[in-house]
Amino acid sequence: RQCEAFFDAVKTRETPLSDGECGLKVIQVLDASDQSIKNNGKKIYLKPASGSGGFFSHAFDRRRKRN
């Protein structure tokens, strides 16, 4: 399903729900988690995503069917 949405975005030249910026943020969270685990659960602080108030999420897309 995620792949279909990505291919549709490529065909229509729209920004996919999970674009490169989103992927980078996921990698940053995973890296911080790894650092925390290696340091006995030490808190690792991330820079807030620009304009997001410190968190990020996908925008709700009313066009997509909900299961």
Coordinates of C-alpha atoms in Angstrom, one line a residue:
R1 CA 0.0 0.0 0.0
Q2 CA 2.8 2.4 0.9
C3 CA 4.5 1.5 -2.4
E4 CA 1.4 2.1 -4.4
A5 CA 1.0 5.5 -2.8
F6 CA 4.7 6.3 -3.7
F7 CA 4.3 5.1 -7.3
D8 CA 1.1 7.2 -7.7
A9 CA 3.0 10.3 -6.4
V10 CA 5.7 9.7 -8.9
K11 CA 3.2 9.3 -11.7
T12 CA 1.4 12.5 -10.7
R13 CA 4.5 14.4 -9.7
E14 CA 3.0 15.0 -6.2
T15 CA 5.1 14.9 -3.0
P16 CA 4.7 11.4 -1.5
L17 CA 3.5 11.0 2.1
S18 CA 6.9 9.7 3.0
D19 CA 9.4 11.9 1.2
G20 CA 13.2 12.2 1.7
E21 CA 12.8 14.7 4.5
C22 CA 10.5 12.3 6.4
G23 CA 13.0 9.5 5.8
L24 CA 15.9 11.6 7.2
K25 CA 13.9 12.3 10.4
V26 CA 13.2 8.6 10.8
I27 CA 16.9 7.8 10.5
Q28 CA 17.7 10.6 13.1
V29 CA 15.2 9.0 15.6
L30 CA 16.7 5.5 15.0
D31 CA 20.2 6.9 15.5
A32 CA 19.2 8.6 18.7
S33 CA 17.6 5.4 19.9
D34 CA 20.8 3.5 19.2
Q35 CA 22.9 6.1 21.0
S36 CA 20.5 5.9 24.0
I37 CA 20.7 2.1 24.1
K38 CA 24.5 2.2 24.0
N39 CA 24.5 4.7 26.9
N40 CA 22.2 2.8 29.3
G41 CA 19.1 4.7 28.4
K42 CA 20.6 8.2 28.5
K43 CA 18.2 10.8 27.0
I44 CA 19.2 11.9 23.5
Y45 CA 17.8 15.2 22.4
L46 CA 16.9 15.9 18.8
K47 CA 16.7 19.2 17.1
P48 CA 13.0 20.1 16.5
A49 CA 11.8 19.6 12.9
S50 CA 11.6 23.1 11.4
G51 CA 8.1 24.6 11.8
S52 CA 6.7 21.5 13.5
G53 CA 6.8 22.5 17.2
G54 CA 9.3 19.7 18.0
F55 CA 7.5 16.7 16.4
F56 CA 6.5 15.6 12.9
S57 CA 3.7 13.5 11.4
H58 CA 2.1 12.8 8.1
A59 CA -0.6 15.2 7.1
F60 CA -4.1 13.6 7.1
D61 CA -5.1 13.0 3.6
R62 CA -8.9 12.9 3.2
R63 CA -8.6 11.4 -0.3
R64 CA -7.2 8.1 1.0
K65 CA -9.5 5.3 2.1
R66 CA -9.4 4.3 5.8
N67 CA -9.6 0.7 6.7

